[in-house]
mmCIF file of C-alpha atoms in Angstrom:
data_model
loop_
_atom_site.group_PDB
_atom_site.id
_atom_site.type_symbol
_atom_site.label_atom_id
_atom_site.label_comp_id
_atom_site.label_asym_id
_atom_site.label_seq_id
_atom_site.Cartn_x
_atom_site.Cartn_y
_atom_site.Cartn_z
ATOM 1 C CA MET Q 9 -49.928 -103.971 157.143
ATOM 2 C CA MET Q 10 -53.570 -102.945 157.431
ATOM 3 C CA LYS Q 11 -52.602 -100.011 159.656
ATOM 4 C CA LYS Q 12 -50.052 -98.906 157.073
ATOM 5 C CA LYS Q 13 -52.640 -99.060 154.263
ATOM 6 C CA ALA Q 14 -55.142 -97.166 156.396
ATOM 7 C CA MET Q 15 -52.547 -94.496 157.129
ATOM 8 C CA VAL Q 16 -51.695 -94.098 153.433
ATOM 9 C CA LEU Q 17 -55.386 -93.854 152.565
ATOM 10 C CA ALA Q 18 -55.895 -91.257 155.294
ATOM 11 C CA VAL Q 19 -53.002 -89.190 153.944
ATOM 12 C CA LEU Q 20 -54.392 -89.398 150.409
ATOM 13 C CA LEU Q 21 -57.825 -88.316 151.564
ATOM 14 C CA ALA Q 22 -56.301 -85.443 153.504
ATOM 15 C CA MET Q 23 -54.320 -84.327 150.476
ATOM 16 C CA LEU Q 24 -57.437 -84.623 148.323
ATOM 17 C CA CYS Q 25 -59.205 -82.246 150.681
ATOM 18 C CA LEU Q 26 -56.308 -79.816 150.489
ATOM 19 C CA THR Q 27 -56.377 -79.943 146.684
ATOM 20 C CA GLY Q 28 -60.133 -79.829 146.455
ATOM 21 C CA CYS Q 29 -60.124 -76.775 144.208
ATOM 22 C CA ASN Q 30 -58.428 -78.842 141.498
ATOM 23 C CA SER Q 31 -61.240 -81.395 141.587
ATOM 24 C CA THR Q 32 -63.900 -78.852 140.680
ATOM 25 C CA PRO Q 33 -65.537 -79.950 137.394
ATOM 26 C CA TYR Q 34 -65.078 -77.769 134.348
ATOM 27 C CA SER Q 35 -67.919 -75.387 133.625
ATOM 28 C CA ARG Q 36 -70.348 -75.725 130.733
ATOM 29 C CA THR Q 37 -68.598 -72.774 129.078
ATOM 30 C CA VAL Q 38 -65.290 -74.658 129.062
ATOM 31 C CA ILE Q 39 -66.938 -77.783 127.614
ATOM 32 C CA LYS Q 40 -68.565 -75.689 124.867
ATOM 33 C CA GLN Q 41 -65.174 -74.178 124.064
ATOM 34 C CA TYR Q 42 -63.688 -77.663 123.781
ATOM 35 C CA ILE Q 43 -66.429 -78.829 121.393
ATOM 36 C CA GLU Q 44 -66.149 -75.773 119.179
ATOM 37 C CA GLU Q 45 -62.357 -75.665 119.042
ATOM 38 C CA TYR Q 46 -61.458 -79.357 119.042
ATOM 39 C CA TRP Q 47 -64.337 -80.626 116.876
ATOM 40 C CA ALA Q 48 -65.144 -77.427 114.968
ATOM 41 C CA LEU Q 49 -68.851 -77.800 115.733
ATOM 42 C CA GLN Q 50 -71.216 -74.839 115.672
ATOM 43 C CA ASP Q 51 -74.657 -76.390 115.291
ATOM 44 C CA TYR Q 52 -74.899 -78.641 118.322
ATOM 45 C CA ASP Q 53 -76.724 -79.148 121.610
ATOM 46 C CA LEU Q 54 -75.102 -79.584 125.000
ATOM 47 C CA ALA Q 55 -76.749 -80.712 128.218
ATOM 48 C CA GLU Q 56 -77.255 -78.022 130.842
ATOM 49 C CA GLU Q 57 -75.462 -80.095 133.460
ATOM 50 C CA ALA Q 58 -72.989 -82.944 133.586
ATOM 51 C CA LYS Q 59 -73.724 -86.368 135.008
ATOM 52 C CA ALA Q 60 -71.342 -87.655 137.657
ATOM 53 C CA THR Q 61 -70.396 -90.989 136.074
ATOM 54 C CA ASP Q 62 -68.147 -91.875 139.005
ATOM 55 C CA ILE Q 63 -66.062 -90.140 141.656
ATOM 56 C CA SER Q 64 -63.463 -88.987 139.140
ATOM 57 C CA LYS Q 65 -65.473 -88.461 135.938
ATOM 58 C CA ASN Q 66 -68.254 -86.162 134.789
ATOM 59 C CA THR Q 67 -70.074 -86.843 131.536
ATOM 60 C CA TRP Q 68 -71.662 -84.191 129.315
ATOM 61 C CA GLU Q 69 -74.184 -85.388 126.742
ATOM 62 C CA ALA Q 70 -73.948 -83.603 123.389
ATOM 63 C CA TYR Q 71 -75.599 -83.767 119.970
ATOM 64 C CA ASP Q 72 -74.178 -82.877 116.544
ATOM 65 C CA LYS Q 73 -77.218 -81.650 114.606
ATOM 66 C CA LYS Q 74 -75.511 -81.765 111.204
ATOM 67 C CA GLU Q 75 -74.638 -85.454 111.492
ATOM 68 C CA ASP Q 76 -77.579 -86.411 113.732
ATOM 69 C CA LEU Q 77 -74.992 -87.787 116.123
ATOM 70 C CA HIS Q 78 -75.180 -88.213 119.887
ATOM 71 C CA PHE Q 79 -71.823 -88.206 121.670
ATOM 72 C CA ASN Q 80 -70.325 -87.620 125.108
ATOM 73 C CA VAL Q 81 -67.695 -85.258 126.462
ATOM 74 C CA TYR Q 82 -65.816 -86.537 129.498
ATOM 75 C CA ASP Q 83 -64.242 -84.441 132.234
ATOM 76 C CA ASP Q 84 -61.782 -86.709 134.058
ATOM 77 C CA TYR Q 85 -60.068 -85.995 137.347
ATOM 78 C CA HIS Q 86 -56.789 -87.803 138.088
ATOM 79 C CA ILE Q 87 -54.706 -88.215 141.249
ATOM 80 C CA ASN Q 88 -51.121 -89.399 140.942
ATOM 81 C CA ALA Q 89 -49.690 -90.489 144.285
ATOM 82 C CA ASP Q 90 -46.495 -92.139 143.073
ATOM 83 C CA ILE Q 91 -43.910 -89.976 144.881
ATOM 84 C CA VAL Q 92 -45.423 -86.519 145.025
ATOM 85 C CA ILE Q 93 -49.206 -86.229 145.009
ATOM 86 C CA THR Q 94 -50.375 -84.347 141.922
ATOM 87 C CA THR Q 95 -53.797 -83.793 140.396
ATOM 88 C CA SER Q 96 -54.929 -83.080 136.856
ATOM 89 C CA ARG Q 97 -58.033 -82.798 134.706
ATOM 90 C CA ASN Q 98 -58.543 -84.059 131.186
ATOM 91 C CA VAL Q 99 -61.352 -83.297 128.738
ATOM 92 C CA TRP Q 100 -61.974 -85.744 125.908
ATOM 93 C CA SER Q 101 -64.880 -87.164 123.950
ATOM 94 C CA ASP Q 102 -66.097 -90.258 122.143
ATOM 95 C CA TYR Q 103 -67.087 -88.237 119.068
ATOM 96 C CA GLU Q 104 -64.960 -90.251 116.625
ATOM 97 C CA TYR Q 105 -66.110 -93.525 118.143
ATOM 98 C CA GLN Q 106 -69.784 -92.578 117.790
ATOM 99 C CA LEU Q 107 -69.224 -91.258 114.253
ATOM 100 C CA ILE Q 108 -67.547 -94.514 113.225
ATOM 101 C CA GLN Q 109 -70.229 -96.649 114.895
ATOM 102 C CA LYS Q 110 -72.914 -94.732 113.030
ATOM 103 C CA ASN Q 111 -71.130 -95.325 109.704
ATOM 104 C CA LEU Q 112 -69.848 -98.883 110.064
ATOM 105 C CA GLU Q 113 -71.866 -99.994 107.048
ATOM 106 C CA GLU Q 114 -69.861 -97.575 104.904
ATOM 107 C CA MET Q 115 -66.544 -99.024 106.087
ATOM 108 C CA PRO Q 116 -64.643 -100.975 103.368
ATOM 109 C CA GLU Q 117 -64.303 -104.704 103.964
ATOM 110 C CA GLU Q 118 -60.516 -104.429 104.204
ATOM 111 C CA LEU Q 119 -60.827 -102.529 107.500
ATOM 112 C CA THR Q 120 -61.563 -103.883 110.963
ATOM 113 C CA TYR Q 121 -62.385 -101.354 113.654
ATOM 114 C CA THR Q 122 -60.537 -102.253 116.863
ATOM 115 C CA GLY Q 123 -60.952 -98.986 118.766
ATOM 116 C CA ASP Q 124 -63.135 -97.925 121.659
ATOM 117 C CA GLU Q 125 -64.554 -94.708 123.119
ATOM 118 C CA GLY Q 126 -61.103 -93.152 123.399
ATOM 119 C CA ASP Q 127 -59.333 -94.808 120.481
ATOM 120 C CA SER Q 128 -60.008 -94.718 116.738
ATOM 121 C CA THR Q 129 -57.797 -97.538 115.473
ATOM 122 C CA PHE Q 130 -58.347 -99.686 112.395
ATOM 123 C CA GLU Q 131 -56.599 -102.956 111.603
ATOM 124 C CA LEU Q 132 -55.783 -104.172 108.102
ATOM 125 C CA HIS Q 133 -54.089 -107.397 106.971
ATOM 126 C CA TYR Q 134 -52.176 -108.165 103.794
ATOM 127 C CA SER Q 135 -49.937 -110.904 102.403
ATOM 128 C CA ASN Q 136 -48.475 -109.206 99.314
ATOM 129 C CA LEU Q 137 -47.901 -105.776 97.809
ATOM 130 C CA GLU Q 138 -51.113 -105.839 95.804
ATOM 131 C CA GLU Q 139 -53.154 -106.391 98.953
ATOM 132 C CA LEU Q 140 -51.120 -103.713 100.720
ATOM 133 C CA GLN Q 141 -52.045 -101.223 98.006
ATOM 134 C CA LYS Q 142 -55.727 -102.145 98.292
ATOM 135 C CA ASP Q 143 -55.554 -101.741 102.069
ATOM 136 C CA CYS Q 144 -54.020 -98.280 101.770
ATOM 137 C CA ASP Q 145 -56.614 -97.230 99.191
ATOM 138 C CA ALA Q 146 -59.464 -98.501 101.385
ATOM 139 C CA LEU Q 147 -58.053 -96.885 104.523
ATOM 140 C CA TRP Q 148 -57.633 -93.522 102.852
ATOM 141 C CA SER Q 149 -61.064 -93.723 101.225
ATOM 142 C CA TYR Q 150 -62.756 -94.271 104.581
ATOM 143 C CA TYR Q 151 -60.728 -91.518 106.202
ATOM 144 C CA GLU Q 152 -61.876 -89.089 103.488
ATOM 145 C CA PHE Q 153 -65.457 -90.237 104.045
ATOM 146 C CA LEU Q 154 -65.192 -89.483 107.777
ATOM 147 C CA ASN Q 155 -63.264 -86.286 107.156
ATOM 148 C CA GLU Q 156 -66.099 -84.935 105.006
ATOM 149 C CA LYS Q 157 -68.393 -85.363 107.984
ATOM 150 C CA ASN Q 158 -65.956 -83.658 110.345
ATOM 151 C CA CYS Q 159 -62.658 -82.082 109.280
ATOM 152 C CA LYS Q 160 -61.117 -82.741 112.705
ATOM 153 C CA VAL Q 161 -61.279 -86.524 112.449
ATOM 154 C CA ASN Q 162 -57.964 -88.204 113.274
ATOM 155 C CA ILE Q 163 -57.676 -91.990 113.010
ATOM 156 C CA SER Q 164 -54.989 -94.569 113.735
ATOM 157 C CA TYR Q 165 -54.223 -97.760 111.865
ATOM 158 C CA GLN Q 166 -52.174 -100.954 111.974
ATOM 159 C CA LEU Q 167 -51.090 -102.670 108.755
ATOM 160 C CA ILE Q 168 -50.326 -106.275 109.678
ATOM 161 C CA TYR Q 169 -48.432 -108.629 107.393
ATOM 162 C CA ASP Q 170 -49.721 -112.209 107.223
ATOM 163 C CA TYR Q 171 -46.932 -114.446 105.985
ATOM 164 C CA PRO Q 172 -48.363 -117.546 104.271
ATOM 165 C CA LYS Q 173 -45.962 -119.931 106.056
ATOM 166 C CA PRO Q 174 -45.676 -120.549 109.818
ATOM 167 C CA MET Q 175 -42.223 -119.193 110.656
ATOM 168 C CA MET Q 176 -40.494 -117.751 113.728
ATOM 169 C CA LEU Q 177 -40.154 -114.239 112.329
ATOM 170 C CA ASP Q 178 -40.297 -110.927 114.190
ATOM 171 C CA HIS Q 179 -43.245 -109.121 112.655
ATOM 172 C CA GLU Q 180 -42.423 -105.901 114.492
ATOM 173 C CA LEU Q 181 -39.955 -105.322 111.643
ATOM 174 C CA ILE Q 182 -42.750 -105.194 109.073
ATOM 175 C CA ASP Q 183 -46.060 -104.362 110.771
ATOM 176 C CA THR Q 184 -46.732 -100.657 110.331
ATOM 177 C CA SER Q 185 -48.787 -98.298 112.472
ATOM 178 C CA GLY Q 186 -49.556 -94.625 112.081
ATOM 179 C CA THR Q 187 -52.152 -91.886 112.145
ATOM 180 C CA ILE Q 188 -54.037 -89.956 109.495
ATOM 181 C CA GLY Q 189 -55.059 -86.347 109.920
ATOM 182 C CA ILE Q 190 -54.043 -83.840 112.576
ATOM 183 C CA ASP Q 191 -54.435 -84.675 116.244
ATOM 184 C CA THR Q 192 -55.088 -81.192 117.608
ATOM 185 C CA GLN Q 193 -55.232 -82.393 121.213
ATOM 186 C CA TYR Q 194 -51.637 -83.636 121.187
ATOM 187 C CA GLN Q 195 -50.438 -81.431 118.302
ATOM 188 C CA ARG Q 196 -49.415 -84.377 116.098
ATOM 189 C CA ALA Q 197 -49.700 -84.490 112.330
ATOM 190 C CA GLY Q 198 -50.304 -87.848 110.671
ATOM 191 C CA TYR Q 199 -49.972 -88.977 107.075
ATOM 192 C CA ARG Q 200 -51.497 -86.661 104.484
ATOM 193 C CA SER Q 201 -52.022 -89.072 101.566
ATOM 194 C CA LYS Q 202 -52.481 -92.748 100.771
ATOM 195 C CA GLU Q 203 -49.160 -92.618 98.912
ATOM 196 C CA GLU Q 204 -47.353 -91.711 102.141
ATOM 197 C CA ILE Q 205 -49.062 -94.564 103.976
ATOM 198 C CA TYR Q 206 -48.150 -97.058 101.241
ATOM 199 C CA ASP Q 207 -44.544 -95.863 100.942
ATOM 200 C CA ALA Q 208 -43.954 -96.204 104.698
ATOM 201 C CA ALA Q 209 -45.387 -99.734 104.729
ATOM 202 C CA ARG Q 210 -43.493 -100.716 101.564
ATOM 203 C CA LYS Q 211 -40.185 -99.704 103.163
ATOM 204 C CA ASN Q 212 -40.928 -101.938 106.148
ATOM 205 C CA TYR Q 213 -41.953 -104.734 103.785
ATOM 206 C CA PHE Q 214 -38.573 -104.817 102.066
ATOM 207 C CA TYR Q 215 -36.647 -104.151 105.256
ATOM 208 C CA PHE Q 216 -38.250 -107.327 106.604
ATOM 209 C CA ALA Q 217 -37.664 -109.190 103.313
ATOM 210 C CA TYR Q 218 -33.956 -108.377 103.169
ATOM 211 C CA PHE Q 219 -33.349 -108.980 106.854
ATOM 212 C CA TYR Q 220 -34.680 -112.532 106.592
ATOM 213 C CA ARG Q 221 -33.829 -112.919 102.872
ATOM 214 C CA ILE Q 222 -37.353 -114.026 101.961
ATOM 215 C CA GLU Q 223 -36.978 -114.692 98.250
ATOM 216 C CA ASP Q 224 -40.700 -114.518 97.423
ATOM 217 C CA MET Q 225 -40.732 -110.968 98.790
ATOM 218 C CA MET Q 226 -37.314 -109.826 97.545
ATOM 219 C CA LYS Q 227 -38.117 -110.646 93.921
ATOM 220 C CA ASN Q 228 -40.538 -107.697 93.818
ATOM 221 C CA ALA Q 229 -37.957 -105.140 94.950
ATOM 222 C CA THR Q 230 -36.974 -102.298 92.652
ATOM 223 C CA GLU Q 231 -33.558 -100.636 92.715
ATOM 224 C CA GLU Q 232 -35.096 -97.864 94.800
ATOM 225 C CA ASP Q 233 -36.466 -100.390 97.313
ATOM 226 C CA ILE Q 234 -33.030 -101.974 97.697
ATOM 227 C CA LYS Q 235 -31.403 -98.566 98.046
ATOM 228 C CA ASN Q 236 -33.883 -97.624 100.782
ATOM 229 C CA VAL Q 237 -32.958 -100.758 102.735
ATOM 230 C CA TYR Q 238 -29.226 -100.324 102.196
ATOM 231 C CA ASP Q 239 -29.329 -96.634 103.141
ATOM 232 C CA SER Q 240 -31.241 -97.281 106.353
ATOM 233 C CA ASN Q 241 -29.476 -96.700 109.660
ATOM 234 C CA GLN Q 242 -29.577 -100.423 110.422
ATOM 235 C CA SER Q 243 -27.943 -101.771 107.233
ATOM 236 C CA TYR Q 244 -24.289 -102.779 107.298
ATOM 237 C CA ALA Q 245 -21.809 -103.452 104.521
ATOM 238 C CA VAL Q 246 -20.007 -106.814 104.578
ATOM 239 C CA VAL Q 247 -16.233 -106.443 104.323
ATOM 240 C CA LYS Q 248 -13.713 -109.267 103.911
ATOM 241 C CA VAL Q 249 -10.139 -108.827 105.092
ATOM 242 C CA THR Q 250 -7.808 -110.253 102.450
ATOM 243 C CA GLU Q 251 -4.604 -112.157 103.159
ATOM 244 C CA GLU Q 252 -2.685 -108.938 102.501
ATOM 245 C CA GLY Q 253 -4.672 -107.203 105.213
ATOM 246 C CA THR Q 254 -6.698 -105.021 102.865
ATOM 247 C CA GLU Q 255 -10.483 -104.807 102.974
ATOM 248 C CA GLU Q 256 -12.624 -106.110 100.137
ATOM 249 C CA VAL Q 257 -16.274 -105.027 100.123
ATOM 250 C CA TYR Q 258 -18.902 -107.490 98.947
ATOM 251 C CA ASP Q 259 -20.800 -105.028 96.761
ATOM 252 C CA ASP Q 260 -23.847 -107.260 96.345
ATOM 253 C CA LEU Q 261 -24.084 -108.394 99.970
ATOM 254 C CA PHE Q 262 -25.170 -106.394 102.990
ATOM 255 C CA VAL Q 263 -26.783 -107.350 106.279
ATOM 256 C CA VAL Q 264 -29.648 -105.664 108.061
ATOM 257 C CA TYR Q 265 -29.830 -105.010 111.803
ATOM 258 C CA PRO Q 266 -26.931 -107.229 113.000
ATOM 259 C CA LYS Q 267 -27.469 -106.292 116.645
ATOM 260 C CA TYR Q 268 -27.794 -109.887 117.812
ATOM 261 C CA GLY Q 269 -25.986 -111.552 114.923
ATOM 262 C CA ILE Q 270 -27.267 -112.147 111.414
ATOM 263 C CA SER Q 271 -30.390 -113.868 110.143
ATOM 264 C CA TYR Q 272 -30.329 -117.369 108.721
ATOM 265 C CA GLY Q 273 -30.912 -115.913 105.280
ATOM 266 C CA GLU Q 274 -27.962 -113.537 105.601
ATOM 267 C CA PHE Q 275 -25.802 -116.402 106.888
ATOM 268 C CA TYR Q 276 -26.902 -118.501 103.905
ATOM 269 C CA GLU Q 277 -25.678 -115.849 101.477
ATOM 270 C CA LEU Q 278 -22.413 -115.414 103.366
ATOM 271 C CA LEU Q 279 -21.745 -119.155 103.219
ATOM 272 C CA LYS Q 280 -22.361 -119.151 99.474
ATOM 273 C CA LYS Q 281 -19.957 -116.227 99.071
ATOM 274 C CA GLU Q 282 -17.298 -118.101 101.015
ATOM 275 C CA GLY Q 283 -17.643 -121.138 98.763
ATOM 276 C CA VAL Q 284 -19.412 -123.393 101.242
ATOM 277 C CA GLU Q 285 -21.726 -125.969 99.659
ATOM 278 C CA VAL Q 286 -25.230 -125.246 100.902
ATOM 279 C CA GLU Q 287 -28.419 -127.170 100.166
ATOM 280 C CA GLY Q 288 -31.815 -125.495 100.397
ATOM 281 C CA THR Q 289 -33.020 -121.909 100.453
ATOM 282 C CA PRO Q 290 -32.332 -118.937 102.760
ATOM 283 C CA GLU Q 291 -35.449 -119.952 104.707
ATOM 284 C CA SER Q 292 -34.320 -123.542 105.339
ATOM 285 C CA PHE Q 293 -30.905 -124.969 104.481
ATOM 286 C CA THR Q 294 -28.275 -127.549 105.406
ATOM 287 C CA PHE Q 295 -24.477 -127.501 105.187
ATOM 288 C CA GLN Q 296 -21.565 -129.541 106.450
ATOM 289 C CA GLY Q 297 -20.081 -127.819 109.482
ATOM 290 C CA LEU Q 298 -16.853 -128.438 111.370
ATOM 291 C CA ASP Q 299 -18.516 -130.969 113.669
ATOM 292 C CA GLY Q 300 -21.051 -132.434 111.288
ATOM 293 C CA GLU Q 301 -24.166 -131.454 109.406
ATOM 294 C CA VAL Q 302 -25.902 -128.208 110.386
ATOM 295 C CA HIS Q 303 -29.567 -127.553 109.592
ATOM 296 C CA LEU Q 304 -31.126 -124.115 110.079
ATOM 297 C CA SER Q 305 -34.775 -123.312 109.392
ATOM 298 C CA TYR Q 306 -37.119 -120.437 110.191
ATOM 299 C CA GLN Q 307 -39.858 -123.006 110.684
ATOM 300 C CA GLU Q 308 -37.940 -125.286 113.044
ATOM 301 C CA THR Q 309 -34.861 -123.834 114.732
ATOM 302 C CA GLY Q 310 -35.084 -120.032 115.042
ATOM 303 C CA THR Q 311 -34.142 -116.942 113.046
ATOM 304 C CA CYS Q 312 -30.568 -115.772 113.730
ATOM 305 C CA VAL Q 313 -26.992 -116.883 114.429
ATOM 306 C CA ASP Q 314 -24.480 -114.854 116.426
ATOM 307 C CA GLU Q 315 -20.683 -114.598 116.093
ATOM 308 C CA ASN Q 316 -20.037 -117.504 118.463
ATOM 309 C CA GLN Q 317 -22.391 -119.854 116.625
ATOM 310 C CA ILE Q 318 -20.892 -118.921 113.266
ATOM 311 C CA LYS Q 319 -17.394 -119.597 114.638
ATOM 312 C CA GLU Q 320 -18.559 -122.925 116.073
ATOM 313 C CA TYR Q 321 -20.282 -124.050 112.884
ATOM 314 C CA THR Q 322 -17.682 -122.939 110.339
ATOM 315 C CA GLY Q 323 -14.622 -121.376 111.906
ATOM 316 C CA ILE Q 324 -15.522 -118.112 110.193
ATOM 317 C CA SER Q 325 -14.801 -115.068 112.347
ATOM 318 C CA LEU Q 326 -17.189 -112.156 112.038
ATOM 319 C CA SER Q 327 -16.699 -108.758 113.635
ATOM 320 C CA PHE Q 328 -19.781 -106.557 114.021
ATOM 321 C CA ASP Q 329 -19.375 -102.800 114.255
ATOM 322 C CA LYS Q 330 -21.753 -102.411 117.200
ATOM 323 C CA GLU Q 331 -21.232 -98.655 117.437
ATOM 324 C CA ASN Q 332 -22.514 -98.160 113.894
ATOM 325 C CA SER Q 333 -19.638 -95.760 113.123
ATOM 326 C CA ASN Q 334 -18.464 -97.504 109.962
ATOM 327 C CA LYS Q 335 -21.571 -99.618 109.399
ATOM 328 C CA LYS Q 336 -19.767 -102.774 108.446
ATOM 329 C CA VAL Q 337 -19.441 -106.454 109.267
ATOM 330 C CA THR Q 338 -15.899 -107.767 108.896
ATOM 331 C CA VAL Q 339 -15.179 -111.326 107.716
ATOM 332 C CA ALA Q 340 -11.763 -112.514 108.878
ATOM 333 C CA VAL Q 341 -9.567 -114.760 106.690
ATOM 334 C CA ASP Q 342 -7.839 -116.749 109.439
ATOM 335 C CA TYR Q 343 -9.815 -119.891 108.714
ATOM 336 C CA ASN Q 344 -10.105 -122.737 106.253
ATOM 337 C CA PRO Q 345 -13.220 -124.429 107.544
ATOM 338 C CA PHE Q 346 -13.664 -127.300 105.151
ATOM 339 C CA SER Q 347 -10.196 -128.077 103.861
#
């Protein structure tokens, strides 16, 4: 094994020698071009030579005179020896990180900076729409503050929902992440206004609310919010097949993201529609099933039921349109669960 490792290392070193021209550090002229184009700086100082931070990185010290800001430009050298040995160079800087560190006292209390030298990410938490609006206002305000200092600033954010009750819910459905500004290095445009940030997070908020049928959240939905959820690619109509074989659409009932079944809250509403006596709320309820009492709770038992569980509990047959062609969930009529 040691011989094999030594042989691989020898081959890598040999290939590194053959590709030595690719490992040549970028010149000072190239670094200056990066600073001026990527950060739009004109009045700045740049060290005459780079410091070899390690075998694969050179560090150039720089100074933004306008902002009295010291920052570094990194020239990284990478070797990828997965299948075919390839080499590459990457120039990047910690300008945003240093700018944020210098202005942390100006950062609104709603924001928490979670980034590092190569990442400008902020984290914000909220538990209702009012707090979400305040978060978006604070985030945008700080972005504008940084943008006035340098028009090339591009930041990332995570809006994290804190539900007041301990429940087994998938917060990936509601937590929102994004960028603000234009990332010129990767040619990506982020949100251009606080309204866009809020609207994107609000859509996720109600998508989450209607998937789990969280009544405290749903009560704040407008007709437009409901339409946005219903019109999403992951919302399905609920259709009942009548005794005559025709389809009857439940106009006021739809399910969201039925990939692995339906949520407890959606099941709760379906039971009510089918005339089953249910005690509790969509978050925690009890009903009399075919083989005895059934209790489902987001706090105790899980989040979703699939077709087999529904059939076992009630005798109700559901058919999910997995291909999303008709976007419907069919309720069969070949049952009389509690007669």
